CSV table of N, CA and C in Angstrom, one decimal:
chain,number,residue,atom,x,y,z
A,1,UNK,N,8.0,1.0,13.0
A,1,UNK,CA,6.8,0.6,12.2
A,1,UNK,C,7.1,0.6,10.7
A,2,UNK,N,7.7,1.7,10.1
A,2,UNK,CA,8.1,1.5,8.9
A,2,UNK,C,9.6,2.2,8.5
A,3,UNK,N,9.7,0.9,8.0
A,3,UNK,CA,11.0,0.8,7.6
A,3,UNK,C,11.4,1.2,5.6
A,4,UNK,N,12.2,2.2,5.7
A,4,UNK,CA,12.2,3.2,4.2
A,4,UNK,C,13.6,2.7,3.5
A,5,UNK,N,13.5,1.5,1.9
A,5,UNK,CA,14.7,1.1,1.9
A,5,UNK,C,15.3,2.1,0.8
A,6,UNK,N,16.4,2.6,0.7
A,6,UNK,CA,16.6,3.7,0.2
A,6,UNK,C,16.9,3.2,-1.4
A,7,UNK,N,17.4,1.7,-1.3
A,7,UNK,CA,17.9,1.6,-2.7
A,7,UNK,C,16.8,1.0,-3.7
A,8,UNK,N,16.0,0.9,-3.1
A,8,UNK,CA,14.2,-0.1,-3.5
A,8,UNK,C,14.5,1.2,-5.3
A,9,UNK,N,13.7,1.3,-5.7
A,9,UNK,CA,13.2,1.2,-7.3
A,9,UNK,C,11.6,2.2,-7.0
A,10,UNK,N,11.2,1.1,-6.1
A,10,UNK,CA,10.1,1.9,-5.5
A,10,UNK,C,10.1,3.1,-4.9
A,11,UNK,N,9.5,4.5,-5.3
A,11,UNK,CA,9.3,5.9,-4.2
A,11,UNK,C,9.2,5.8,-2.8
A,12,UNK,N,9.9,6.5,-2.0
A,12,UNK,CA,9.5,6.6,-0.9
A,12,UNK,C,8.2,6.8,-0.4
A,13,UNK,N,7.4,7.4,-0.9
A,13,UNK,CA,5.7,7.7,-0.6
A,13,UNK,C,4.8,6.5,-0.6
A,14,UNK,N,5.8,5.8,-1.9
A,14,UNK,CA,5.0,4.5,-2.1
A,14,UNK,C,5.2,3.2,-0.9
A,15,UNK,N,6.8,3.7,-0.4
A,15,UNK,CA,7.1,2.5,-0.1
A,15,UNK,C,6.1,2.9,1.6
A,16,UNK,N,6.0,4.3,2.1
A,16,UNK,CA,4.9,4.1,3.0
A,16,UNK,C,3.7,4.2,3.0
A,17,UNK,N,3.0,4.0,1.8
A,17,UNK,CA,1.2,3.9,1.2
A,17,UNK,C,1.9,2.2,1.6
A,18,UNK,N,2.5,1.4,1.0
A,18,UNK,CA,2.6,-0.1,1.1
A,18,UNK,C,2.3,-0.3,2.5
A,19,UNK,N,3.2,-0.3,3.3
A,19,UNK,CA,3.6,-0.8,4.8
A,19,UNK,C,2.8,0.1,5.5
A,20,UNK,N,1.8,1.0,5.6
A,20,UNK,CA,0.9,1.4,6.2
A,20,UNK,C,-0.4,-0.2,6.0
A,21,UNK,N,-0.9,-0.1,4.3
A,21,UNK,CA,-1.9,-1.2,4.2
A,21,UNK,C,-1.3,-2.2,4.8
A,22,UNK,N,0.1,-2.8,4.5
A,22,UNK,CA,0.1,-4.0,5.2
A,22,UNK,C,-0.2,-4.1,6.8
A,23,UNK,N,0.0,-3.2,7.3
A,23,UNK,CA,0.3,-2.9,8.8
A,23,UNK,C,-1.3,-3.3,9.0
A,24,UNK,N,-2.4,-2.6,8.4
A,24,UNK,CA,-3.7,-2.7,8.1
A,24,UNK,C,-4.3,-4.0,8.2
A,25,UNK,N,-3.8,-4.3,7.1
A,25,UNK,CA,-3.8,-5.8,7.0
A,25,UNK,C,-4.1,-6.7,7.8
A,26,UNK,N,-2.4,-7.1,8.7
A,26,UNK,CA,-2.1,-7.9,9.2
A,26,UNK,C,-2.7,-7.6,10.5
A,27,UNK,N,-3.5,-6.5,10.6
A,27,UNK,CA,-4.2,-6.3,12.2
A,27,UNK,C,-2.9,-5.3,13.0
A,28,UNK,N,-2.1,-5.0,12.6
A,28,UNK,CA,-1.2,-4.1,13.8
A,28,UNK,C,-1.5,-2.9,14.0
A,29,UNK,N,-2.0,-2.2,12.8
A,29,UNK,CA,-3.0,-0.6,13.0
A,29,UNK,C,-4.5,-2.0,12.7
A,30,UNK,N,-5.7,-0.8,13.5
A,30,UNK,CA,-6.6,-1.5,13.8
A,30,UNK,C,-7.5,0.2,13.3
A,31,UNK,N,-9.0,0.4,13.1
A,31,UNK,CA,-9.3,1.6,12.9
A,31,UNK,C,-9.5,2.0,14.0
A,32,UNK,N,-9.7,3.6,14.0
A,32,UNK,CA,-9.2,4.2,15.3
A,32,UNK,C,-7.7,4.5,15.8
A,33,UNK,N,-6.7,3.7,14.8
A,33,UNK,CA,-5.3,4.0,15.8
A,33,UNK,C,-5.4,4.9,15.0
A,34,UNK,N,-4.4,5.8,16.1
A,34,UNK,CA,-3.3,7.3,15.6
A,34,UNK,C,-2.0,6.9,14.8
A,35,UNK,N,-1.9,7.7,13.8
A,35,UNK,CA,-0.1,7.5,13.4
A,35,UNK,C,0.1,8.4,13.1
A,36,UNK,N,1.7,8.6,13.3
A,36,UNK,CA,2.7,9.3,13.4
A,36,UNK,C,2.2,11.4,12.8
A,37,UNK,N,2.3,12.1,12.9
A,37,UNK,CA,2.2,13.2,12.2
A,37,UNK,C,3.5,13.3,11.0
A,38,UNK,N,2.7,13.5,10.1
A,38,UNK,CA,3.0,14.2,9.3
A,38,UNK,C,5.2,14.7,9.3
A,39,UNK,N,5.3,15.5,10.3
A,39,UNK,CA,6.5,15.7,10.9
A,39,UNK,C,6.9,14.9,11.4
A,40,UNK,N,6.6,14.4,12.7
A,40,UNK,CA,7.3,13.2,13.2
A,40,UNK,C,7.6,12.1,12.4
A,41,UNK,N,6.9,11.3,11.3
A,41,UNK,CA,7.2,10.1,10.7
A,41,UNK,C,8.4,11.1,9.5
A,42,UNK,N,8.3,12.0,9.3
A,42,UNK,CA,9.3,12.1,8.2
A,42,UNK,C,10.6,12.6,9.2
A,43,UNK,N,10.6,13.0,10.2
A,43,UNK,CA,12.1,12.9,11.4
A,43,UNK,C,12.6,11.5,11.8
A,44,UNK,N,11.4,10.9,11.9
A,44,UNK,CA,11.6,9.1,12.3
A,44,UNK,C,12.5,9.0,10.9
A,45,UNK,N,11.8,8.5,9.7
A,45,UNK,CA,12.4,8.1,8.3
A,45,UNK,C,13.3,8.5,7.9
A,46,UNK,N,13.6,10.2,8.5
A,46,UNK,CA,14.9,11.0,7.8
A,46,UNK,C,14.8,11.3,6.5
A,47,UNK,N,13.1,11.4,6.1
A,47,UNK,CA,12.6,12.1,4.6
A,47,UNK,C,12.0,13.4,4.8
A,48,UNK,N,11.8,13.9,3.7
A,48,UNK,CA,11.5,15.5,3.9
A,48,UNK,C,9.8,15.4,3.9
A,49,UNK,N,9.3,16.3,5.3
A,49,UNK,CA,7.7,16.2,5.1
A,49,UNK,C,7.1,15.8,3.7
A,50,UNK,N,7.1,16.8,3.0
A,50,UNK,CA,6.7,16.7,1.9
A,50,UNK,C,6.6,14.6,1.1
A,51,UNK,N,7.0,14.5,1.3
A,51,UNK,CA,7.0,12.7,1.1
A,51,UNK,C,6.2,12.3,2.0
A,52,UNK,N,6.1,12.2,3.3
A,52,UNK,CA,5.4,12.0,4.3
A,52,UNK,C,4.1,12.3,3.8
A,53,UNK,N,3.6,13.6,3.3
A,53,UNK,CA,2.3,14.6,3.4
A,53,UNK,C,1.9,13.6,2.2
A,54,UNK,N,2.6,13.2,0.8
A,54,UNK,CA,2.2,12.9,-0.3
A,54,UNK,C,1.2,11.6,0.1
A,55,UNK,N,2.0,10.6,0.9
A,55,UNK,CA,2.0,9.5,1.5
A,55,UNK,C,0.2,9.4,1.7
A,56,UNK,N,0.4,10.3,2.9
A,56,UNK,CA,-0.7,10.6,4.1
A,56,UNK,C,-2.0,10.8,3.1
A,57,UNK,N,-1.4,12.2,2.1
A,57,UNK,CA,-2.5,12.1,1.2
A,57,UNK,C,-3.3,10.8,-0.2
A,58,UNK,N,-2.8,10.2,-0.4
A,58,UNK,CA,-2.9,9.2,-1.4
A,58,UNK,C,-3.7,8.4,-0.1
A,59,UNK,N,-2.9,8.0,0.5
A,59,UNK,CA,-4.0,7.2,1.8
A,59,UNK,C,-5.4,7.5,1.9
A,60,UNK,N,-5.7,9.0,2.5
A,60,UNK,CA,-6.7,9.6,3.0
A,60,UNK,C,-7.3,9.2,1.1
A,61,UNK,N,-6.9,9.7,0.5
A,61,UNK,CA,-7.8,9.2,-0.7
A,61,UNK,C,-8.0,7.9,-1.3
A,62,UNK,N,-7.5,6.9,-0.5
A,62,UNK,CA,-8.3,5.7,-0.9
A,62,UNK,C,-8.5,5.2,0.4
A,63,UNK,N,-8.9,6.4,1.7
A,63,UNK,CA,-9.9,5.7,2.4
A,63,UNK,C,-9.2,4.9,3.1
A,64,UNK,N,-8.0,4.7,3.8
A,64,UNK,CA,-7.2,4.0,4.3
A,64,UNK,C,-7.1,4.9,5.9
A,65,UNK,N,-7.3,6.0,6.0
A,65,UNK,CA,-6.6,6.9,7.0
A,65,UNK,C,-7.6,8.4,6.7
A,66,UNK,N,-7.9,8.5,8.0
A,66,UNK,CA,-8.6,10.1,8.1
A,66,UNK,C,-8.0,10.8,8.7
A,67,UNK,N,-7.7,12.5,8.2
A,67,UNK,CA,-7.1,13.2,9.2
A,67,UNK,C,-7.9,14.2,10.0
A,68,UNK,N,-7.9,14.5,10.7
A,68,UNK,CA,-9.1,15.5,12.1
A,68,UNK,C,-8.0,16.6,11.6
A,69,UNK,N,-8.5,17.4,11.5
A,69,UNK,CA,-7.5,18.8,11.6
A,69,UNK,C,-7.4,19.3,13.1
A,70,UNK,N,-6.2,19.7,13.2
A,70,UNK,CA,-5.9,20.3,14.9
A,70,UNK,C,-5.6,18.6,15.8
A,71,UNK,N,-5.9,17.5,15.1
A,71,UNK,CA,-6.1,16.0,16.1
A,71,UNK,C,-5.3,15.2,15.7
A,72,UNK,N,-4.8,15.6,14.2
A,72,UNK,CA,-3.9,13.8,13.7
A,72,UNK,C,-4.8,12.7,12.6
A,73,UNK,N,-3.6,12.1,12.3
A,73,UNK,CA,-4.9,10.7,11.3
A,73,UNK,C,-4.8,9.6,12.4
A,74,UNK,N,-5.6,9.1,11.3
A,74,UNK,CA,-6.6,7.9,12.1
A,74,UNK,C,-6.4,6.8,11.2
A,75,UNK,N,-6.7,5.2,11.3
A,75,UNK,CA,-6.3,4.4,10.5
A,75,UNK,C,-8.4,4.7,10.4
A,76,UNK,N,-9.1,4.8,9.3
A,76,UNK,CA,-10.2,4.7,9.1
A,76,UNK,C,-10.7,3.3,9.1
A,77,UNK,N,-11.9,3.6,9.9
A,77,UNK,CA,-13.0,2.1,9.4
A,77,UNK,C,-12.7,1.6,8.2
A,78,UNK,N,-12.8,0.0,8.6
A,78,UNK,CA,-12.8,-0.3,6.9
A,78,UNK,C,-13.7,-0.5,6.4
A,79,UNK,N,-14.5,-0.2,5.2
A,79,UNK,CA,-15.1,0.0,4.4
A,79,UNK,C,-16.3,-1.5,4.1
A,80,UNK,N,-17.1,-1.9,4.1
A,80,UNK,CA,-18.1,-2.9,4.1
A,80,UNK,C,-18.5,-2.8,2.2
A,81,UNK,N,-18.1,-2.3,1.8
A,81,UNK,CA,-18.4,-2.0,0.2
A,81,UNK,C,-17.2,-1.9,-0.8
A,82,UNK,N,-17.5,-2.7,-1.6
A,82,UNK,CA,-16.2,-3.0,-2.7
A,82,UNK,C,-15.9,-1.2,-3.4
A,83,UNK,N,-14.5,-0.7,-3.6
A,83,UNK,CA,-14.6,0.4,-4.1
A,83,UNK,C,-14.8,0.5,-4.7
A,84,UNK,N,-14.7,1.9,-5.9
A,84,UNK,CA,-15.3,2.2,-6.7
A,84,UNK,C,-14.7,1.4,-8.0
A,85,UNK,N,-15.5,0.7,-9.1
A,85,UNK,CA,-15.3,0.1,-10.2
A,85,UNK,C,-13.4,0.6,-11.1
A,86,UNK,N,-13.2,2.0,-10.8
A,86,UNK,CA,-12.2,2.5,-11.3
A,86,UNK,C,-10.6,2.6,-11.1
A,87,UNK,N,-10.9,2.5,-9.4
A,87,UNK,CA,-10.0,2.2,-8.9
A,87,UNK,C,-9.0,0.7,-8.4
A,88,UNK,N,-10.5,-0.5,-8.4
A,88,UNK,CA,-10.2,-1.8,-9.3
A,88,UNK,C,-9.3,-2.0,-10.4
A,89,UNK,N,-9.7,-1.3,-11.3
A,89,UNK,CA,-9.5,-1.4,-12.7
A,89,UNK,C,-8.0,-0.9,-13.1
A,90,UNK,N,-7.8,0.2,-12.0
A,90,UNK,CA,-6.2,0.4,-12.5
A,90,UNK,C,-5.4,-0.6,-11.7
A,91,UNK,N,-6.0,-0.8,-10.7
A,91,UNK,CA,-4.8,-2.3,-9.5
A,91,UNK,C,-4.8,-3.1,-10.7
A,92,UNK,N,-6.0,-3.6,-11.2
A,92,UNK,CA,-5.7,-4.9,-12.5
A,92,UNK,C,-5.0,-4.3,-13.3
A,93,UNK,N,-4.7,-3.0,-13.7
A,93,UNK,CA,-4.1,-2.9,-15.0
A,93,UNK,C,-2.5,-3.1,-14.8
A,94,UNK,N,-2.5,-2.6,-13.2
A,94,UNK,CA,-0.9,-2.8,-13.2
A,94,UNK,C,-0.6,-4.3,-13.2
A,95,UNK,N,-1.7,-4.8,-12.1
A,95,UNK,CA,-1.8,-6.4,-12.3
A,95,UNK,C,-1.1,-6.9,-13.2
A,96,UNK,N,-2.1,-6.4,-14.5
A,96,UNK,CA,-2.4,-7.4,-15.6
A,96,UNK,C,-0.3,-7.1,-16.2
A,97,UNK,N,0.1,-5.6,-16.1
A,97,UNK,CA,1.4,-5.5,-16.7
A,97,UNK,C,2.3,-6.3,-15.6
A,98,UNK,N,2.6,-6.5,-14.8
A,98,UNK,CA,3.4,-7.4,-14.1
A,98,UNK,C,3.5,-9.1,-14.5
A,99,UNK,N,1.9,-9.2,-14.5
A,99,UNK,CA,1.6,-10.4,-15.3
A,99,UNK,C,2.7,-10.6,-16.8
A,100,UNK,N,2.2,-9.4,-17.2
A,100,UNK,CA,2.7,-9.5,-19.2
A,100,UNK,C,4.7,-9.5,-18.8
A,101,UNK,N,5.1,-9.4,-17.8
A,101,UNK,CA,6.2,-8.9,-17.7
A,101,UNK,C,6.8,-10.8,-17.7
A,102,UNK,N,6.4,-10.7,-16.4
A,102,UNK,CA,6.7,-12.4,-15.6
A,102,UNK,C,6.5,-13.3,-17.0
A,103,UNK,N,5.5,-13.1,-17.4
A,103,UNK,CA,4.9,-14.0,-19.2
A,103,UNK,C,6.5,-13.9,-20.1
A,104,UNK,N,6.6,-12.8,-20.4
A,104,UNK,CA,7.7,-12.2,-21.1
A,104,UNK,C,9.0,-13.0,-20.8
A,105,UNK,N,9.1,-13.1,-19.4
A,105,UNK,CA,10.8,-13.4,-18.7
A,105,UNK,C,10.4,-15.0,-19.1
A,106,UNK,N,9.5,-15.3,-19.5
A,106,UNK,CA,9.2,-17.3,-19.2
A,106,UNK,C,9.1,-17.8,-18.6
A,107,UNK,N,8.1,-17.2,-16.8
A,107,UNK,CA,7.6,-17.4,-15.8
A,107,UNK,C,6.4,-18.3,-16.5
A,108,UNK,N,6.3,-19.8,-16.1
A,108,UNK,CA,5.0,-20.6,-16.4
A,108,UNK,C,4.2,-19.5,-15.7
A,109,UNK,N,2.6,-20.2,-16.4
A,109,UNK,CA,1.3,-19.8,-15.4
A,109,UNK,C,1.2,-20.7,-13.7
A,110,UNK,N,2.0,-22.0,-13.9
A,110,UNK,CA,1.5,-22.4,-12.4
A,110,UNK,C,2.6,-21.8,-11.5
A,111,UNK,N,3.5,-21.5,-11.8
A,111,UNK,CA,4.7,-20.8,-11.0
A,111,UNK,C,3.8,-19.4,-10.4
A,112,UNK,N,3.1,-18.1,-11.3
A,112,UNK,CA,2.8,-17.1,-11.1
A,112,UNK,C,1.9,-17.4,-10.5
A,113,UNK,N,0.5,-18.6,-10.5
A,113,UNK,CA,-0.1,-18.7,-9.7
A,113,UNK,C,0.0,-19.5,-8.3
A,114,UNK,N,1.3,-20.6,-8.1
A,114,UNK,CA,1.6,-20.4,-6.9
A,114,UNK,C,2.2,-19.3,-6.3
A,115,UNK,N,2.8,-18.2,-7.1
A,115,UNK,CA,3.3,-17.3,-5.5
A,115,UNK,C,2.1,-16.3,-5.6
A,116,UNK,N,1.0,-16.7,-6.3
A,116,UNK,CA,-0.2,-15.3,-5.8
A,116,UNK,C,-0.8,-16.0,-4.9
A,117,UNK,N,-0.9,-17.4,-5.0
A,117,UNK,CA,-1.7,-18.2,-3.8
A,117,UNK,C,-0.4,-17.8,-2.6
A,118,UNK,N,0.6,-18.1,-2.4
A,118,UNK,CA,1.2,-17.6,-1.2
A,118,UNK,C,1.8,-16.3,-0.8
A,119,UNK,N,1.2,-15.1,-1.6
A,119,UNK,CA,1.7,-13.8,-1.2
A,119,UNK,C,-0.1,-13.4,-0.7
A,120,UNK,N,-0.7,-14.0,-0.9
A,120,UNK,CA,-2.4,-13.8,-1.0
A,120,UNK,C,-2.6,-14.2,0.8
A,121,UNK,N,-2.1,-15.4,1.0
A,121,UNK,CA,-2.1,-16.3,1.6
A,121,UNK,C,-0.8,-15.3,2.8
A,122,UNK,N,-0.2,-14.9,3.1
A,122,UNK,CA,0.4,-14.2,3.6
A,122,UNK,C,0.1,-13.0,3.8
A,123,UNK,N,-0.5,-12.3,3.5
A,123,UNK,CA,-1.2,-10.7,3.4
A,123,UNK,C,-2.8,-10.9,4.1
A,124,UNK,N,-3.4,-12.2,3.7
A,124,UNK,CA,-4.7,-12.2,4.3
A,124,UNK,C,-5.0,-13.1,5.6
């Protein structure tokens, strides 16, 4: 289910906060499913709990995944209510720096806006 690339740029914790949501996403965890413990996904990955736990936790705090104590997590209901205004606001801020980055390298605007129309378009 997830696959950890070791030479990515990106954290390991991150790179399984990502491919959980996607998994989310695209309907393959549904709410209600179980995933992996804590131990078992970091023996699967060949990372140390501790990465695993960080993961789990960042999740469970934006509401992606509940854990039952003594039971395991859960992929959580999803939510009928836009989050909180703050947590918006930092996705756009990284947004907006990716943006200023792509601007910077001499990426046009219709370029950046066709691959948000097809990574949008791919994710939803």
């Amino acid at each position: 289910m997830i696959q950890i690339n070791p030479t990515s740029n990106q954290p390991i914790f991150e790179q399984i906060i990502s491919q959980i949501k996607m998994a989310v996403l695209k309907g393959y965890l549904k709410p209600g499913d179980s995933i992996p413990s804590v131990r078992k996904l970091a023996l699967q990955l060949s990372v140390t709990p501790g990465t695993v736990a960080k993961a789990y936790s960042e999740l469970e705090h934006q509401e992606v995944i509940v854990t039952i104590r003594g039971k395991g997590a859960y992929i959580a209901e999803q939510r009928g209510s836009r989050p909180p205004e703050a947590q918006v606001e930092k996705v756009f801020l990284t947004f907006r720096e990716v943006c200023m980055e792509l601007i910077y390298m001499g990426i046009q605007k219709e370029e950046i806006e066709k691959e948000l129309d097809e990574m949008y378009d791919s994710i939803s």
